[in-house]
Short mmCIF file of C-alpha atoms in Angstrom, two decimals:
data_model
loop_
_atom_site.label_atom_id
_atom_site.label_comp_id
_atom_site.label_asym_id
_atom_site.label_seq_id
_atom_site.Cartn_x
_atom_site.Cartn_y
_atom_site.Cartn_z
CA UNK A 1 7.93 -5.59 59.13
CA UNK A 2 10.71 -6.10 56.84
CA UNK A 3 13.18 -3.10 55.78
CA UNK A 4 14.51 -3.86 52.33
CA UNK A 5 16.28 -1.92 49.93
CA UNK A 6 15.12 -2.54 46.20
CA UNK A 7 16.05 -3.37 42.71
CA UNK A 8 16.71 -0.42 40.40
CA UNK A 9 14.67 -0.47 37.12
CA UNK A 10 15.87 -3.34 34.88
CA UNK A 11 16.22 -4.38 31.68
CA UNK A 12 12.82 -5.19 31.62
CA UNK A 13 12.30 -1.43 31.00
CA UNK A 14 11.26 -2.00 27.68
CA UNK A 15 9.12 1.14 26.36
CA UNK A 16 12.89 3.10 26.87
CA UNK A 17 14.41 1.02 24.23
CA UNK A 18 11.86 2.04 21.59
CA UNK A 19 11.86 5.45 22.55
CA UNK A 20 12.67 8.25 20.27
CA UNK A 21 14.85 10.95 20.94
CA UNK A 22 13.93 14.55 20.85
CA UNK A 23 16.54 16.98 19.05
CA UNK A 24 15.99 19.43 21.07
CA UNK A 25 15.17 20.45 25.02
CA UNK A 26 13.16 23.21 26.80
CA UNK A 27 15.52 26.29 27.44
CA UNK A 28 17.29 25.83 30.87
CA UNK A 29 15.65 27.80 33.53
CA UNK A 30 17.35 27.27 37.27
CA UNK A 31 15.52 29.09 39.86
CA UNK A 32 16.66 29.05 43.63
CA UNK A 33 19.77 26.94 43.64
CA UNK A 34 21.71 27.74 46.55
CA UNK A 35 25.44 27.94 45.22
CA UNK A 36 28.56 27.24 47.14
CA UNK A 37 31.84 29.20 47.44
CA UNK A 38 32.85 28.43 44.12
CA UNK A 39 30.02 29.05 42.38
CA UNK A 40 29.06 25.51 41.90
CA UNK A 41 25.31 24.37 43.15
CA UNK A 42 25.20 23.15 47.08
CA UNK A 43 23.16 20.46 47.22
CA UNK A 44 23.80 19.56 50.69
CA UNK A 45 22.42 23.12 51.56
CA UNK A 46 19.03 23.29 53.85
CA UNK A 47 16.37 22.23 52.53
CA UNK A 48 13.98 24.78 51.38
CA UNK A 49 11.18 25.75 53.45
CA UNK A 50 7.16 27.13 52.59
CA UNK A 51 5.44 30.18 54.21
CA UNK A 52 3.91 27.96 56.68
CA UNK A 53 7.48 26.06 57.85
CA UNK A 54 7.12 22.94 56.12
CA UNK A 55 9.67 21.25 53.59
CA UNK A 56 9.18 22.43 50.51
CA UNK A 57 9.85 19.36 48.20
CA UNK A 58 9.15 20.85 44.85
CA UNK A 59 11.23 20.52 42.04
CA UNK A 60 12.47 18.21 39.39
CA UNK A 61 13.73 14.53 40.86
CA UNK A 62 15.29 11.30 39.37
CA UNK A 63 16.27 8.24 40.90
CA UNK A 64 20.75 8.60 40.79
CA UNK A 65 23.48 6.55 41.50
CA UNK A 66 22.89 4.86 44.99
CA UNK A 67 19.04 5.98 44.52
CA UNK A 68 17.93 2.18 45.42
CA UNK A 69 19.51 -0.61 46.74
CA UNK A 70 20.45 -3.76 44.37
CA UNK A 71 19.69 -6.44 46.68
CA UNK A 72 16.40 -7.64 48.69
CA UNK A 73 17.67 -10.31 51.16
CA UNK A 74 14.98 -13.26 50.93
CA UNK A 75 12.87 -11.54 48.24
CA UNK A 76 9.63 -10.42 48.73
CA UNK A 77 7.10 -12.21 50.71
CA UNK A 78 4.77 -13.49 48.30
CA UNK A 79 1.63 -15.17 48.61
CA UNK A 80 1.85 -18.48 46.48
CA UNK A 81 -0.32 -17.45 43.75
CA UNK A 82 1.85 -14.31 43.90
CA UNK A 83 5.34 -15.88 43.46
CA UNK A 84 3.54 -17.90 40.77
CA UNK A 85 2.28 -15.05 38.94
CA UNK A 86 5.50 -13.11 39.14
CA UNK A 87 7.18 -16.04 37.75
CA UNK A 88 5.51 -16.35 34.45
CA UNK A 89 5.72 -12.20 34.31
CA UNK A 90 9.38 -12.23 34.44
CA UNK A 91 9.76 -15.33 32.23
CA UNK A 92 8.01 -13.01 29.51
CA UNK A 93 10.91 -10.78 29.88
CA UNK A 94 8.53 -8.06 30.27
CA UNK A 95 6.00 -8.65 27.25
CA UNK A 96 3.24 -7.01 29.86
CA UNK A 97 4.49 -4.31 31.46
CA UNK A 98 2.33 -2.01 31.59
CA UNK A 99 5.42 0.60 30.45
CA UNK A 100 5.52 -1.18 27.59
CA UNK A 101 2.06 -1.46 26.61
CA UNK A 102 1.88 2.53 27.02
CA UNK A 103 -0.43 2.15 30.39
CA UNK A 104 0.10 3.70 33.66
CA UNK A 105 2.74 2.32 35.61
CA UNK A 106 2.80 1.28 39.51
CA UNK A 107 4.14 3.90 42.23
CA UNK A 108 6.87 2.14 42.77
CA UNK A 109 7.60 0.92 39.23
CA UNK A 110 7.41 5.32 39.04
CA UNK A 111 9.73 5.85 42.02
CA UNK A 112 12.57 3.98 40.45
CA UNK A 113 12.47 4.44 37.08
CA UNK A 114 15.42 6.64 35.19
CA UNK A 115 12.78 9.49 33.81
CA UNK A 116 12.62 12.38 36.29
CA UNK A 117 9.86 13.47 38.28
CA UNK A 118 7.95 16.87 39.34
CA UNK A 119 6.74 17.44 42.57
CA UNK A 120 4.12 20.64 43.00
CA UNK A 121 3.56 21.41 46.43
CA UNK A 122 0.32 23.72 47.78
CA UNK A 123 -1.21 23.72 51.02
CA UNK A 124 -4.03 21.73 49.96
CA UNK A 125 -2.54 19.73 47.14
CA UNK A 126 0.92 17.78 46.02
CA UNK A 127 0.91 16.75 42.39
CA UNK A 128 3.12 14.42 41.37
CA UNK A 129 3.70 14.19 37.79
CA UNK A 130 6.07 11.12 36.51
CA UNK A 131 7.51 11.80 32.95
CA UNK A 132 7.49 8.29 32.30
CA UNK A 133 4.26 7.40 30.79
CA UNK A 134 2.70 10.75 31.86
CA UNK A 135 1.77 9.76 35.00
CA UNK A 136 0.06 12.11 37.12
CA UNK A 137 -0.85 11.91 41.06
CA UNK A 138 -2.97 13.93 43.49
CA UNK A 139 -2.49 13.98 47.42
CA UNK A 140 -4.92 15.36 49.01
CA UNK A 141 -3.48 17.72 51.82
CA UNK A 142 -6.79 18.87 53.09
CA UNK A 143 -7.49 16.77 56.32
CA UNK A 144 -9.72 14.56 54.17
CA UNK A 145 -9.07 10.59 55.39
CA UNK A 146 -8.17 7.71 53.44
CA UNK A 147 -11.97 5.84 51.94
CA UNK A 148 -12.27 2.73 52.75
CA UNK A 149 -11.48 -0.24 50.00
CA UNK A 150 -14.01 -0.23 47.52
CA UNK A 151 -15.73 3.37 48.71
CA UNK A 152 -13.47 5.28 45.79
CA UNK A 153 -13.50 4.07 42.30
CA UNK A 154 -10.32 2.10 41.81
CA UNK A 155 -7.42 4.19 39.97
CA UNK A 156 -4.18 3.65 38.45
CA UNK A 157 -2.38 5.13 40.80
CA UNK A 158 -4.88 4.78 43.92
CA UNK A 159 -6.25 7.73 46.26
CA UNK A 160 -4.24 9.71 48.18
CA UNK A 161 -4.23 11.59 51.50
CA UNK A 162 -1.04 13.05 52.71
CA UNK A 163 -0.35 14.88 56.03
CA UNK A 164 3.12 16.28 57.86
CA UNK A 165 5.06 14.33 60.78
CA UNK A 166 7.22 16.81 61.95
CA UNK A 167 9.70 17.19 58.73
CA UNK A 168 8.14 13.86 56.83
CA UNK A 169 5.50 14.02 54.65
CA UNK A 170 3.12 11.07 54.96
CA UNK A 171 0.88 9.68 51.60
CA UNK A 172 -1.26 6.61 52.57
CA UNK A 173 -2.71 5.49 49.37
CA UNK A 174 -5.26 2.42 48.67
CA UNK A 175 -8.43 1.54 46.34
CA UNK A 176 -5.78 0.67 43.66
CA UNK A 177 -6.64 -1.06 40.27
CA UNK A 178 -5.02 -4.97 41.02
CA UNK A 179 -5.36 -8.22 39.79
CA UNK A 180 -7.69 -10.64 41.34
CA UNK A 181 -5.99 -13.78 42.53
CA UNK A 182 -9.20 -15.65 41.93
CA UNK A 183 -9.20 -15.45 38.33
CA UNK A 184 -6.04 -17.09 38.09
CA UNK A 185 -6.66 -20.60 36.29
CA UNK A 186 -2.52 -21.91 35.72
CA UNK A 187 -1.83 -18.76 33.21
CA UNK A 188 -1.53 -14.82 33.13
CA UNK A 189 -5.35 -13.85 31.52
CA UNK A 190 -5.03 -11.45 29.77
CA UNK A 191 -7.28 -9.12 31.67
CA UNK A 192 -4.23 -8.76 33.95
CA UNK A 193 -1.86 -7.59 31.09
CA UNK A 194 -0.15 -4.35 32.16
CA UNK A 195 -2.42 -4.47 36.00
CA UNK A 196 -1.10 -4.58 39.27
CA UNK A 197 2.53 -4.25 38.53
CA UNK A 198 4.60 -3.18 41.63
CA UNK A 199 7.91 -3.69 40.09
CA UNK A 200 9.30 -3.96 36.48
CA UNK A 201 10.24 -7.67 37.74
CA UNK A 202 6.27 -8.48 37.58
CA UNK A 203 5.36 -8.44 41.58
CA UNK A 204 2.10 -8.36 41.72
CA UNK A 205 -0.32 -6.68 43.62
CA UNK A 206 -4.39 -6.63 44.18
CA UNK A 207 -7.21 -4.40 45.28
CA UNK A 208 -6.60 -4.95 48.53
CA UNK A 209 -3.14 -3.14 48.67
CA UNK A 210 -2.27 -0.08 50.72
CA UNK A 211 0.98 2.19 50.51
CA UNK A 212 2.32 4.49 52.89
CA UNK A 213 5.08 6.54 51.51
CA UNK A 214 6.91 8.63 53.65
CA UNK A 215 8.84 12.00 51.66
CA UNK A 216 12.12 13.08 53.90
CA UNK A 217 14.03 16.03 51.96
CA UNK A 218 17.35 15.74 54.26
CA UNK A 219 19.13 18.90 52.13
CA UNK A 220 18.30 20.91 49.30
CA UNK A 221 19.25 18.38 47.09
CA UNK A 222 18.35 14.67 48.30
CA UNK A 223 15.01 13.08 48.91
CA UNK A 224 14.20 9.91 51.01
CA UNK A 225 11.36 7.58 50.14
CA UNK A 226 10.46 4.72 52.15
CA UNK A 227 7.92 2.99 50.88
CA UNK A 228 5.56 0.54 52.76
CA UNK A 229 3.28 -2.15 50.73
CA UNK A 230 0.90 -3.80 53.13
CA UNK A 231 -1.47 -6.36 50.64
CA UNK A 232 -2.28 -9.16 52.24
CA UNK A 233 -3.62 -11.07 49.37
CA UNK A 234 -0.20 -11.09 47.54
CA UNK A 235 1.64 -11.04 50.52
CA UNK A 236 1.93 -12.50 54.14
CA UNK A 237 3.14 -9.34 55.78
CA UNK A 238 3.98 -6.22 54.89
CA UNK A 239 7.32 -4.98 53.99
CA UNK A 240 9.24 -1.33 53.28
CA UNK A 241 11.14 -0.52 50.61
CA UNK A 242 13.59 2.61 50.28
CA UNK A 243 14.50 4.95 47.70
CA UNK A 244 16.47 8.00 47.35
CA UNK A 245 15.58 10.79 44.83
CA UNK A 246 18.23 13.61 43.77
CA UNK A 247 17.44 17.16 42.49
CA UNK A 248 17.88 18.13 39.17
CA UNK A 249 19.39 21.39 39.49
CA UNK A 250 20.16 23.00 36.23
CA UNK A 251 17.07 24.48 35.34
CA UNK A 252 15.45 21.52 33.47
CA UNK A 253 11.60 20.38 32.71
CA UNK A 254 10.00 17.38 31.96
CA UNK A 255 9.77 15.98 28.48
CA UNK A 256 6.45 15.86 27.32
CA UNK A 257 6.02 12.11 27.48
CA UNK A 258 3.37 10.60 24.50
CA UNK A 259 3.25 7.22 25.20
CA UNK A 260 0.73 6.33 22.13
CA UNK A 261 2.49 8.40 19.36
CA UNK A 262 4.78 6.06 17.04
CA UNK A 263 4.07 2.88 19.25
CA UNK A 264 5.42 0.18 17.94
CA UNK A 265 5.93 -2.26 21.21
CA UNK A 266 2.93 -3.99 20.50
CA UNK A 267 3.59 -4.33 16.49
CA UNK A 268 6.96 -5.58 17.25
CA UNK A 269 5.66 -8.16 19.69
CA UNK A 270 3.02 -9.26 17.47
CA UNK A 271 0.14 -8.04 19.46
CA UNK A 272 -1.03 -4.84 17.46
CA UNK A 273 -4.39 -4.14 18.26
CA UNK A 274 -6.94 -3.97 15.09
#
């Protein structure tokens, strides 16, 4: 297994260039933040802790400087059809991202991008809710196990199951909406537009795909990601990816995030639907 680190979001980011900014932001509202001798947030403090002795990795997060890597030694081990596929995606520049075309994005395509995060942690539940595109994920904390492909309805963002090793929070997560390799005929269809994107580059991925993130808060302010994509009909072995998450400490919220209101990607592109 390959460890990687991975390309930041790129320019290929394209919903952020037509978005419009709001004049004004929820009041600031910082709860918790353990402060230093001067008075200044310490966010190499511990990390916080629940009732029951676990991490507690709640809060507000966005990818920072040093938050993922900008190089990926050999690239990515694509299937052919894969490479293929991500080829024509990237020479689009991006025309079918699916954060462009106001659809939900891929975990990973969540983990890096600039919006922030919120994690909501409960005994039986983490929520994950991206402000970018809205996106909202469930892990199951219950002791329920992972269905197998095909048992679940396939989601956006997959199913869930999540359990603690030791300090590290471990989310397997499969029965993904992807892009079947076999109706690939020499171009994109355009069933695939805005599907099985793990990357704003246009890597692709299928049904078949499983990730297994694993959530390390090292101090009250940093949280490690490595993320592990094991899909072997885009790719001839797996490989893990790592990213690092900072806390937003000043008391901020997420921006409510309507992808649909004032879109005008797919006007200015040409493609706006009837």
């Amino acid at each position: 297994m390959m460890k990687l680190s991975f390309v930041a979001a790129t320019s290929a980011i394209l919903l952020t260039a037509f978005a419009l900014p709001l004049d004004a932001q929820w009041p600031l509202h910082p709860v918790g933040v353990p402060k230093g001798a001067d008075g200044k947030p310490n966010l190499t403090a511990p990390a916080p802790r629940t009732a029951d002795g676990k991490p507690d990795l709640s809060g507000i997060w966005m990818i920072g400087a040093g938050g993922a890597g900008t190089g990926i030694p050999g690239g990515l081990p694509f299937q052919p059809w894969a490479a293929d596929l991500q080829k024509m995606r990237a020479a689009e520049g991006g025309l079918n991202d699916p954060d462009g075309l106001c659809l939900p994005q891929g975990l990973l395509q969540y983990h890096v991008d600039p919006q922030p995060l919120k994690i909501v942690q409960t005994p039986t539940q983490i929520l994950i809710i991206y402000e970018s595109n809205y996106g909202l994920r469930t892990i199951y904390m219950d002791g329920r196990t992972l269905p197998p492909l095909g048992q679940a309805q396939p989601f956006w963002h997959g199913y869930s199951v999540g359990r603690w090793d030791g300090d590290t929070l471990v989310v397997e997560s499969n029965n993904f909406r992807g892009v079947d390799p076999n109706e690939i005929r020499g171009v994109e269809p355009a069933s695939f537009h805005g599907v099985g994107w793990l990357d704003h580059r246009g890597s692709p991925y299928t049904q078949a795909m499983k990730v297994t993130e694993r959530f390390r808060r090292v101090n009250y302010g940093r949280l490690e990601i490595e993320f592990t994509v094991d899909d072997p009909k885009a790719y001839t072995k797996p490989f893990t990816l790592r990213v690092a998450q900072q806390i937003v400490p000043d008391g901020s919220e997420l921006i409510e995030f309507i992808c649909h209101e004032n879109q005008m990607f797919l006007k200015l592109t040409g493609r706006e639907r009837r």
